[in-house]
PDB file of C-alpha atoms and ligand atoms in Angstrom:
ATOM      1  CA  UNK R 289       2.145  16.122 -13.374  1.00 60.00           C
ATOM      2  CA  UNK R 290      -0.984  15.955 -10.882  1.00 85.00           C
ATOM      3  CA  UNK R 291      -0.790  12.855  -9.273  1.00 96.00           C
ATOM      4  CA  UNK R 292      -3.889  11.275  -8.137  1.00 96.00           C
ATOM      5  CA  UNK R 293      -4.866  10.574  -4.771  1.00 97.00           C
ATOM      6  CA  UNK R 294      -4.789   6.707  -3.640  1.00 98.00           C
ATOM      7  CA  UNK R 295      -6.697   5.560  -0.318  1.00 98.00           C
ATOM      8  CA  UNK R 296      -5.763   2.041   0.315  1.00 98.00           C
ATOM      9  CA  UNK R 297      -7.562  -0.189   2.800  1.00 98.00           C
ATOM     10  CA  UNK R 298      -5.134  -2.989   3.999  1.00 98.00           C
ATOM     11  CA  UNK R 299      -7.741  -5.974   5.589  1.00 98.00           C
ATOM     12  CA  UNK R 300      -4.796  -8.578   6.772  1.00 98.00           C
ATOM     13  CA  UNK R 301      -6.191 -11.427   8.002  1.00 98.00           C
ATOM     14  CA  UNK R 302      -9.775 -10.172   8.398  1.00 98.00           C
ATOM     15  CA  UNK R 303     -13.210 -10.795   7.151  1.00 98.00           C
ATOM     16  CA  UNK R 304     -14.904 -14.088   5.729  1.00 98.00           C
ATOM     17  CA  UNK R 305     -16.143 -14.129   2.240  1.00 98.00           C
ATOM     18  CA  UNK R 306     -19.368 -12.647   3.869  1.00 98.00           C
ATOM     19  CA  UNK R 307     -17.351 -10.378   5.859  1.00 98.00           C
ATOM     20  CA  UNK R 308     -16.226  -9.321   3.015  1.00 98.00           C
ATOM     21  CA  UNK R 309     -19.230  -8.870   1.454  1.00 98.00           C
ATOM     22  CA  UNK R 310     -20.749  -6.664   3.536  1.00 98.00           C
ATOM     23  CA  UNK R 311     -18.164  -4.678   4.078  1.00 98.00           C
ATOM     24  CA  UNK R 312     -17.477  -3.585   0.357  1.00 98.00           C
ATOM     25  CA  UNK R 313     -21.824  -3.176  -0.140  1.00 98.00           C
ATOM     26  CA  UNK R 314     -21.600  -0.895   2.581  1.00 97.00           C
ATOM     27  CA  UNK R 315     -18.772   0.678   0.672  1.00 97.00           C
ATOM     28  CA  UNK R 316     -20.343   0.485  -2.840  1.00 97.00           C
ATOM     29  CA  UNK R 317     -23.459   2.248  -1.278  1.00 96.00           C
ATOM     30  CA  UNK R 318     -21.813   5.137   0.149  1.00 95.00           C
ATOM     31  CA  UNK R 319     -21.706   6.446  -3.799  1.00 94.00           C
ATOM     32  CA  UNK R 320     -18.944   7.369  -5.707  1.00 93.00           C
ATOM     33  CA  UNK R 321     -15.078   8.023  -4.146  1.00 95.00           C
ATOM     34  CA  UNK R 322     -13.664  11.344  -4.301  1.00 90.00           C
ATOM     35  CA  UNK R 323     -10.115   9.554  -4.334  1.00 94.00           C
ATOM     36  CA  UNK R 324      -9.308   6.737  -5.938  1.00 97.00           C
ATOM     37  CA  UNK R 325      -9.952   3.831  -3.770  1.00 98.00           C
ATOM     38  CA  UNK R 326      -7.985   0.135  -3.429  1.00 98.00           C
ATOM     39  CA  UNK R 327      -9.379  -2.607  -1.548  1.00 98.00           C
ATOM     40  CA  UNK R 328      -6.451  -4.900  -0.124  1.00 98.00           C
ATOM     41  CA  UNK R 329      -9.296  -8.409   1.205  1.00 98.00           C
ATOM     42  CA  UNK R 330      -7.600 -11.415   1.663  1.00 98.00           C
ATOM     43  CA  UNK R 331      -6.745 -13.969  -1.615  1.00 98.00           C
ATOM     44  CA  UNK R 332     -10.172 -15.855  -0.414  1.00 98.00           C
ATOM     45  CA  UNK R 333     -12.535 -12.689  -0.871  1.00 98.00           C
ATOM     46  CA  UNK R 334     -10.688 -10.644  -3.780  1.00 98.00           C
ATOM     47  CA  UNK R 335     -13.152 -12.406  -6.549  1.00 98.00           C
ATOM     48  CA  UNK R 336     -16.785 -12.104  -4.545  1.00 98.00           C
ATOM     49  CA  UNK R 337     -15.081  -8.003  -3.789  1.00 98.00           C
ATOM     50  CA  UNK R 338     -14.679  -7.933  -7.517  1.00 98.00           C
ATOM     51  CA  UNK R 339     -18.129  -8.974  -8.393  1.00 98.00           C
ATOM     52  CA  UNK R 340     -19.409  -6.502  -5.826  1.00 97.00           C
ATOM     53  CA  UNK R 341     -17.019  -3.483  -7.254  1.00 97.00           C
ATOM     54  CA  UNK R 342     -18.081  -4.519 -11.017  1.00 96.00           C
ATOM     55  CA  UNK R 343     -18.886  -0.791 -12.848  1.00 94.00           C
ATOM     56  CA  UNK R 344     -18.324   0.793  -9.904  1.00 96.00           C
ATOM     57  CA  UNK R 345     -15.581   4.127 -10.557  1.00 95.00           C
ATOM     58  CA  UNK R 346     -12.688   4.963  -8.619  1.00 96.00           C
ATOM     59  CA  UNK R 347     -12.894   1.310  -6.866  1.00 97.00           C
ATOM     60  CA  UNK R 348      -9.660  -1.150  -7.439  1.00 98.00           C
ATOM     61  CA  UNK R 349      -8.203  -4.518  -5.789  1.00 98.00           C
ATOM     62  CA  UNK R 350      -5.393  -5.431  -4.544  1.00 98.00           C
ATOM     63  CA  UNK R 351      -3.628  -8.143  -2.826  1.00 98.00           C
ATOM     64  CA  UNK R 352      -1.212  -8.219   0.216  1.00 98.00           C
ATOM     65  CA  UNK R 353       1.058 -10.379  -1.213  1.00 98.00           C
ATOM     66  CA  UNK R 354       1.971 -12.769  -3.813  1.00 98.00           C
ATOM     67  CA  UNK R 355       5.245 -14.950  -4.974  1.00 98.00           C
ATOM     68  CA  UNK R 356       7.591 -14.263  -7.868  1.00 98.00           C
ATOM     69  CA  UNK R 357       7.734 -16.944  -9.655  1.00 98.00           C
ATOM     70  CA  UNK R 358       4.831 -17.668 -12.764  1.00 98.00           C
ATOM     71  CA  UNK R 359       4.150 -21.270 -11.267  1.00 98.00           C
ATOM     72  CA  UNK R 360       5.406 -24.248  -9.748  1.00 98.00           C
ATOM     73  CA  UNK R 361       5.766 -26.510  -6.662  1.00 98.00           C
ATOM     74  CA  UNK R 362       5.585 -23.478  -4.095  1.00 98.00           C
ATOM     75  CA  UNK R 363       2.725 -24.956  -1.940  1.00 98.00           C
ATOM     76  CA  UNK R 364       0.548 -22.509  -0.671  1.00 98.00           C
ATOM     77  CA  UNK R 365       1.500 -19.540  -2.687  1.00 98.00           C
ATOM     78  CA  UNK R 366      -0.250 -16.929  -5.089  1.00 98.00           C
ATOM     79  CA  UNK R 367       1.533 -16.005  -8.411  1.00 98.00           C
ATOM     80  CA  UNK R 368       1.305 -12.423 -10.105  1.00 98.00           C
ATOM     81  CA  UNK R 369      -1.065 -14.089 -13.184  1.00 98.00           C
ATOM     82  CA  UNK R 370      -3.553 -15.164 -10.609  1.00 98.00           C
ATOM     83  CA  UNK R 371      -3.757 -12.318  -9.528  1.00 98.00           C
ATOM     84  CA  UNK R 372      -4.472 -10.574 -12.754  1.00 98.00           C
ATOM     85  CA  UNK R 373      -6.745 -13.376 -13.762  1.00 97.00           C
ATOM     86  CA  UNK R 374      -8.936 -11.758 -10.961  1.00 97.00           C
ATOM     87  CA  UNK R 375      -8.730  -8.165 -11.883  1.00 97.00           C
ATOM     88  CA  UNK R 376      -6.684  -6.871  -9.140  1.00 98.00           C
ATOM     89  CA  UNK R 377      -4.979  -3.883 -10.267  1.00 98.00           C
ATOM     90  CA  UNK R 378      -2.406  -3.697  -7.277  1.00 98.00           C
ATOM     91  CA  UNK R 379      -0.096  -5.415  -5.293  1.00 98.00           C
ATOM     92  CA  UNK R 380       1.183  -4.321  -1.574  1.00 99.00           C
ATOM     93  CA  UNK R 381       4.516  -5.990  -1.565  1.00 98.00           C
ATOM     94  CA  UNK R 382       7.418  -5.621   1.644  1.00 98.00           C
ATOM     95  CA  UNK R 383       4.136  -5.170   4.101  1.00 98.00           C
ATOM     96  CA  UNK R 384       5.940  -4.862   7.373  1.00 97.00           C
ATOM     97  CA  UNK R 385       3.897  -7.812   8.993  1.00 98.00           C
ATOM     98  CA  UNK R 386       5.556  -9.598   5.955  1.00 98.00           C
ATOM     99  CA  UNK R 387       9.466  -8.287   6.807  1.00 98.00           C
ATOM    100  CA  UNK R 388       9.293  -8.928  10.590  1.00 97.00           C
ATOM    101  CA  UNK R 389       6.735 -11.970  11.024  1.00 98.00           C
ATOM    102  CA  UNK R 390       8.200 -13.175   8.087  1.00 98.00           C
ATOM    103  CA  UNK R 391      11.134 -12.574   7.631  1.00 98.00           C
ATOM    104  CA  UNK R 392      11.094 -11.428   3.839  1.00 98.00           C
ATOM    105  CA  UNK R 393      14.096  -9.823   2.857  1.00 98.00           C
ATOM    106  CA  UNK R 394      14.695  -6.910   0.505  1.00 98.00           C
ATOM    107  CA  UNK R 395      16.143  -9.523  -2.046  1.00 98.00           C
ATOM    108  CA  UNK R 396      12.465 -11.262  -2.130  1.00 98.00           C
ATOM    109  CA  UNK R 397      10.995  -8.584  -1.933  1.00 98.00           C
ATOM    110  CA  UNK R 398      12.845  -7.096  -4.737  1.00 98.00           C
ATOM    111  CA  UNK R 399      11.841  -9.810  -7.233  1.00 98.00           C
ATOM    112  CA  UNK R 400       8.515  -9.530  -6.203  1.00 98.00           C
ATOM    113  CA  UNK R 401       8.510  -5.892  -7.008  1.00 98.00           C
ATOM    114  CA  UNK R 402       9.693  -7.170 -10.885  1.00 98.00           C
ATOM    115  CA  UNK R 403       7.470 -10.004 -11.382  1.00 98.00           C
ATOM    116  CA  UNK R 404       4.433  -7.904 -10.325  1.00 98.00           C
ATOM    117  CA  UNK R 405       5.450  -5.340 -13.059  1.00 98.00           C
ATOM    118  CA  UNK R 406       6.183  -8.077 -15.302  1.00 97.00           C
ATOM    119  CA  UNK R 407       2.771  -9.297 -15.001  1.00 98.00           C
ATOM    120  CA  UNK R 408       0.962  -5.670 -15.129  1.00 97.00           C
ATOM    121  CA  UNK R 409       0.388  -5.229 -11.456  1.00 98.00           C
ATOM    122  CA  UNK R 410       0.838  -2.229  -9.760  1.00 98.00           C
ATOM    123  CA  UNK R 411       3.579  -2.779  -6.823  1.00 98.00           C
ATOM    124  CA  UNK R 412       2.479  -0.749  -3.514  1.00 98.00           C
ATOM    125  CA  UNK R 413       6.154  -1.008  -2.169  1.00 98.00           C
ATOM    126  CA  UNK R 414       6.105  -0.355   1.635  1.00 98.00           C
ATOM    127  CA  UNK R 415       8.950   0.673   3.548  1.00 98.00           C
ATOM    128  CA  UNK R 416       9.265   1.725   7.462  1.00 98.00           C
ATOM    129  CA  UNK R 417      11.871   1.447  10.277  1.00 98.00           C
ATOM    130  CA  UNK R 418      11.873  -0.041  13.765  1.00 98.00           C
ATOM    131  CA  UNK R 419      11.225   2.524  16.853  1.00 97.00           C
ATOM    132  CA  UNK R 420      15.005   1.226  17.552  1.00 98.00           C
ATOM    133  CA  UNK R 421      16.200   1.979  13.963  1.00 98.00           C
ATOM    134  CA  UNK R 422      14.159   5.522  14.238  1.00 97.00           C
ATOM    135  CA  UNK R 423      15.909   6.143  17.817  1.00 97.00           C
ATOM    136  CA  UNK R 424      19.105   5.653  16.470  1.00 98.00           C
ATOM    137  CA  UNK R 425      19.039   8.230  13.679  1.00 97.00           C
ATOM    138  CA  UNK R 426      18.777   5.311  10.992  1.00 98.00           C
ATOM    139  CA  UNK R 427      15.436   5.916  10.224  1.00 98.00           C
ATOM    140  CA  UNK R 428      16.285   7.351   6.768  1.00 98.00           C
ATOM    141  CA  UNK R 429      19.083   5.047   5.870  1.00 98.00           C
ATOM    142  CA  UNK R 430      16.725   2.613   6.218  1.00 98.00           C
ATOM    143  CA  UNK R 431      14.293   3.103   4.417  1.00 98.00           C
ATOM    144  CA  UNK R 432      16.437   4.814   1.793  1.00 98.00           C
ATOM    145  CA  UNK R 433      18.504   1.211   1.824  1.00 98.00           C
ATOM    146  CA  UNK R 434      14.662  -0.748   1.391  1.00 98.00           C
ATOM    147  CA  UNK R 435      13.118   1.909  -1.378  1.00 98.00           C
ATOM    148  CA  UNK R 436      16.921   1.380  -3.802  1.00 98.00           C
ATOM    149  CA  UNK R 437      16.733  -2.643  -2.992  1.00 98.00           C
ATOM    150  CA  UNK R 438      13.083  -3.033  -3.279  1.00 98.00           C
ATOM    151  CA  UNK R 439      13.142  -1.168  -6.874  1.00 98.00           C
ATOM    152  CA  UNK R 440      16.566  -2.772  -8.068  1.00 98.00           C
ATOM    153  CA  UNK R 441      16.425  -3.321 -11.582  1.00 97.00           C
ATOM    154  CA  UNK R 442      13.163  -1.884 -11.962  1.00 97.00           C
ATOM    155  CA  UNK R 443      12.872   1.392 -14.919  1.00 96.00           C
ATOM    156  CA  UNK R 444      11.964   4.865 -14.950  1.00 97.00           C
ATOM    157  CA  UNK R 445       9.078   4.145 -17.462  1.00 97.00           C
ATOM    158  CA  UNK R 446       7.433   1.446 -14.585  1.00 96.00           C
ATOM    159  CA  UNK R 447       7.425   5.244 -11.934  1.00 97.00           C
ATOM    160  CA  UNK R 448       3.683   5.848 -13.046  1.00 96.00           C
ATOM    161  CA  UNK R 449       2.910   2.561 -12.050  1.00 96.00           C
ATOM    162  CA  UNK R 450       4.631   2.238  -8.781  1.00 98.00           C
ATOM    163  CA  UNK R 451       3.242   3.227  -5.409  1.00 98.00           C
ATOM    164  CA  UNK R 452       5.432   3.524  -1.951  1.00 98.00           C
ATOM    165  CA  UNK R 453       3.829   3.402   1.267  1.00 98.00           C
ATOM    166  CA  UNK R 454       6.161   4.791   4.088  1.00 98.00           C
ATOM    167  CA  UNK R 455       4.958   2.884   7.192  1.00 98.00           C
ATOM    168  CA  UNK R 456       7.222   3.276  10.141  1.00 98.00           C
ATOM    169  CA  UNK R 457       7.154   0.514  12.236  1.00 98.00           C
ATOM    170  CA  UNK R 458       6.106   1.945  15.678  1.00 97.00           C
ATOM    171  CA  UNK R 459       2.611   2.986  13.931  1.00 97.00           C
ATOM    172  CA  UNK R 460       1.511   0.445  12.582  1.00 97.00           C
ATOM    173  CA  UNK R 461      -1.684  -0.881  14.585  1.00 95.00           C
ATOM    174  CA  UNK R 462      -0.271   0.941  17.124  1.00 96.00           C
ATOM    175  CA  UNK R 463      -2.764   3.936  17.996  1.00 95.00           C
ATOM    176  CA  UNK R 464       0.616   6.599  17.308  1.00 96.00           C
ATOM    177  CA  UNK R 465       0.666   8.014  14.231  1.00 96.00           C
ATOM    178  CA  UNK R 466       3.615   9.642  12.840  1.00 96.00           C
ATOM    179  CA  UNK R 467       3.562  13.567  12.930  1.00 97.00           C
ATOM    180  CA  UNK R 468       2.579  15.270   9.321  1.00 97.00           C
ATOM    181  CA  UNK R 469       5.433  16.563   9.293  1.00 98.00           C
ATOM    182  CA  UNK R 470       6.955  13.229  10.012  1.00 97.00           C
ATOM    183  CA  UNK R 471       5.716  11.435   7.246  1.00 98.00           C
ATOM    184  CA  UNK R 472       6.181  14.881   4.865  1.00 98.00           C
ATOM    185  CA  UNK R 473       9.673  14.779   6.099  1.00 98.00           C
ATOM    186  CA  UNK R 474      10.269  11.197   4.768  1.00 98.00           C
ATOM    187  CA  UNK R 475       7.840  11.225   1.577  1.00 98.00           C
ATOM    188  CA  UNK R 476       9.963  14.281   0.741  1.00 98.00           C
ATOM    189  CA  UNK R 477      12.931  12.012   1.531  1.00 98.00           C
ATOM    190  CA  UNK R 478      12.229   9.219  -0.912  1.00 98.00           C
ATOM    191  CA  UNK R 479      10.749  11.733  -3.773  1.00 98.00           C
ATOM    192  CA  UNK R 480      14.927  12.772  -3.592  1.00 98.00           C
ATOM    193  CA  UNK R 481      15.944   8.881  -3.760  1.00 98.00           C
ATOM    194  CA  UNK R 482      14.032   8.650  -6.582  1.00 98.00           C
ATOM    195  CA  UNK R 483      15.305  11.328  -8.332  1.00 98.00           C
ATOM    196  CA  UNK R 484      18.481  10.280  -8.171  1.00 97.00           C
ATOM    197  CA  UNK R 485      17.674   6.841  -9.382  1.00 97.00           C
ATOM    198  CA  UNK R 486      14.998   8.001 -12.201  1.00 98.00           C
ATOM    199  CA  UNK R 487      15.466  11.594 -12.385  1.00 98.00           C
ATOM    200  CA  UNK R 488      12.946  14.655 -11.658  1.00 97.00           C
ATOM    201  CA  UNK R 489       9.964  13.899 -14.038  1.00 97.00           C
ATOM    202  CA  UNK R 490       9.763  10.020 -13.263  1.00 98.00           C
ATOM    203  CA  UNK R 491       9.877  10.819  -9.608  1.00 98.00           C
ATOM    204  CA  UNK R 492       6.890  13.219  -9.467  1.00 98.00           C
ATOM    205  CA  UNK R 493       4.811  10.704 -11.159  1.00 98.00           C
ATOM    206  CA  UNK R 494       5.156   7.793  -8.377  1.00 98.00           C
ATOM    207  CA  UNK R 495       2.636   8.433  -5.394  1.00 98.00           C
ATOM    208  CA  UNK R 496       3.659   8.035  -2.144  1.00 98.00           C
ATOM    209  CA  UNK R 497       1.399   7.363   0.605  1.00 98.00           C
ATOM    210  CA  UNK R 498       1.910   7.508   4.434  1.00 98.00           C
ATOM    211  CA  UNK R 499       0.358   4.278   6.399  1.00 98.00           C
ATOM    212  CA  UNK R 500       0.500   3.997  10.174  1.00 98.00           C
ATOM    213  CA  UNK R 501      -2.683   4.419  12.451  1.00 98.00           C
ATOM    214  CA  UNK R 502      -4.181   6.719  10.564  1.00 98.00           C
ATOM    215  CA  UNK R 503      -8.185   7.585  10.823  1.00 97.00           C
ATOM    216  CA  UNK R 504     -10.736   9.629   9.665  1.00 96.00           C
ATOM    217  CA  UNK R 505      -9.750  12.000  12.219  1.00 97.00           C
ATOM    218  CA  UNK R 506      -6.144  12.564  11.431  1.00 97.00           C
ATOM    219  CA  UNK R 507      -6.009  11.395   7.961  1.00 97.00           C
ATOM    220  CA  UNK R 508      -6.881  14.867   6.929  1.00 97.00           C
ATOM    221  CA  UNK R 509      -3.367  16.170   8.129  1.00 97.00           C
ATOM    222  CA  UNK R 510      -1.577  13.658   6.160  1.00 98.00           C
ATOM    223  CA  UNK R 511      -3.125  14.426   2.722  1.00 97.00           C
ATOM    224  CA  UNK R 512      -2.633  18.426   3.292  1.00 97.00           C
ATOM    225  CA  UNK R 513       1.310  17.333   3.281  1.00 97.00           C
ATOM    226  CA  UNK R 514       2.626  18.242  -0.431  1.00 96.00           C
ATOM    227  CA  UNK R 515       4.408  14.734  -0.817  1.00 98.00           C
ATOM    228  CA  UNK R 516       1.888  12.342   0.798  1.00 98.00           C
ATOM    229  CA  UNK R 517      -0.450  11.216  -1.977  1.00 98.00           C
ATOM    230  CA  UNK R 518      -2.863   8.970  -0.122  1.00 98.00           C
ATOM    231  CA  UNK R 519      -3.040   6.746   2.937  1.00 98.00           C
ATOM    232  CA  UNK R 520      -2.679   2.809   3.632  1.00 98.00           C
ATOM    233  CA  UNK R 521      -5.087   2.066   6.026  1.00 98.00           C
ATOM    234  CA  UNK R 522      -5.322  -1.030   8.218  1.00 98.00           C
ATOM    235  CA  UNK R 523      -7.534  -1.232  11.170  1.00 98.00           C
ATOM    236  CA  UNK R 524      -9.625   1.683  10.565  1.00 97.00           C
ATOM    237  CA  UNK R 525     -10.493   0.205   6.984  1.00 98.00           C
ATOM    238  CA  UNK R 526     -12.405  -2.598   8.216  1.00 98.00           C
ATOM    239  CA  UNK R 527     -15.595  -0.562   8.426  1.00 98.00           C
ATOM    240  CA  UNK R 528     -17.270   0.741   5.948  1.00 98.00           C
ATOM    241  CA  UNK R 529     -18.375   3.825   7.840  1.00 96.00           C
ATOM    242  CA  UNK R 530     -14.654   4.551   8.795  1.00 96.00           C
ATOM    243  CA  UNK R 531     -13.302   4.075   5.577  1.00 97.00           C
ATOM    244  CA  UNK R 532     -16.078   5.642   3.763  1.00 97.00           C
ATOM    245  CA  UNK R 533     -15.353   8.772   5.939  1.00 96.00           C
ATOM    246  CA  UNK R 534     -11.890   8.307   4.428  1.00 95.00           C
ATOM    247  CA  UNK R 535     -11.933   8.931   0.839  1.00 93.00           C
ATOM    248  CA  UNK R 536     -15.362  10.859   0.954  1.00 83.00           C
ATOM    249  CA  UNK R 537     -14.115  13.842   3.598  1.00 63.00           C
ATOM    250  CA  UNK R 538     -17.616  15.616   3.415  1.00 54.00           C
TER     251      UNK R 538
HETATM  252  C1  PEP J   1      -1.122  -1.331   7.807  1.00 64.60           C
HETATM  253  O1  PEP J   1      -1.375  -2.464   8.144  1.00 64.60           O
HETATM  254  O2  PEP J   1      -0.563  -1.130   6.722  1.00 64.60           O
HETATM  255  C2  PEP J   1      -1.487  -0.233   8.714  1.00 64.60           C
HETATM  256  C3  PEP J   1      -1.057   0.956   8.435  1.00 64.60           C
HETATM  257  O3  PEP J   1      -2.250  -0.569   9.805  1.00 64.60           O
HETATM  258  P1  PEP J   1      -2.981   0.478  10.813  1.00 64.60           P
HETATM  259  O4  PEP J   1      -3.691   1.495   9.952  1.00 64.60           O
HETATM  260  O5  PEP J   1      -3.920  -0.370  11.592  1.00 64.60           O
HETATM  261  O6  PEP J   1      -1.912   1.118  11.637  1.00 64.60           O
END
């Protein structure tokens, strides 16, 4: 089954509702994506993004994170139905930034990964090691160990749904990419862990997508790799002539 292509723009802690603004009109106006494209704005912008992306194809929303639980006394959290309530379509859950400034563990994460499906969200599961982990030969054992944890409990029939990001560590924000070959090497790699886990058919379905300083100059060399579906995209998504360059490729 042809899977379709997924650019993802991660915006962290960046842009004001304006910002915002601005940044998906300039977006909006470059015309129609060749890919499909997912906005990732902070909670405070996702609703004034939506208004902006109303009727627009090939646009979706996302948000970087949310909690598991439905509702309750969790001060200063974001629950999957909120999220829905505002017409995101995705979810990027296990960020890095979230593992290591956080210090969210697979076991969150994991539940995460369930409630998001539970509601109808789309998880974007990212996974990555350290330059230390990658240095040691571990690289694959863990992220192996964070794709079976993340997706424990979670069915072959969700596989469509689901979206992995393999971000290693070392290039995130970083300015070093991983090789193509790299990031073939370990999309290839978790295509194999999930056909253990789902079988063949269910694995070919879920897209994988390779994050870590990638730009409209190298991104190119990433999406010619069989297994990499698509790109998550952090500091070079934050303008629209960037990103636009991105998902158009003319
Ligand atoms: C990210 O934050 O997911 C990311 C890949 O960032 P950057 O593109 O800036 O490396």
């Amino acid at each position: 089954m042809a899977r379709s292509r997924l650019i993802a723009g991660n915006w962290k802690m960046h842009k004001t509702v304006g910002e915002a603004e601005a940044l998906a009109r300039g977006l909006v106006a470059l015309g129609e994506p060749a890919d499909q494209v997912l906005l990732c704005p902070p909670f405070t912008a996702l609703a004034r993004v939506g208004e902006l992306l109303r009727g627009q194809p090939g646009f979706f929303r996302g948000a970087q994170n949310m909690h598991w639980e439905g509702a309750g006394a969790f001060t200063g959290e974001i629950c999957p139905g909120m999220l829905a309530e505002l017409g995101c379509a995705f979810v990027i859950l296990g960020h890095s930034e979230r593992r290591h400034i956080f210090r969210e563990t697979d076991a969150e994460i994991n539940r995460k990964v369930g409630a998001a499906l539970g509601a109808g969200l789309a998880p974007v599961l990212c996974v990555g090691e350290t330059q230390e982990e990658r240095e040691a030969g571990r690289a694959q054992g863990v992220v192996g160990g964070q794709l079976r944890a993340g997706l424990a409990g979670a069915a072959a029939a969700e596989a469509a749904r689901l979206v992995l990001a393999y971000e290693p560590v070392w290039a995130i924000g970083s300015g070093l990419a991983a090789g193509p070959g790299d990031a073939q090497g370990m999309a290839a790699f978790l295509r194999g862990e999930l056909v253990q886990l789902w079988g063949r058919e269910a694995a070919d379905e879920v897209r994988i997508l390779y994050g870590g300083s990638v730009t409209p100059d190298n991104i190119e060399t990433f999406l010619a790799e069989g297994d990499v579906d698509g790109a998550l995209v952090g500091g070079a998504s934050l303008d629209a002539g960037n990103f636009g360059r991105m998902y158009r490729r003319k």
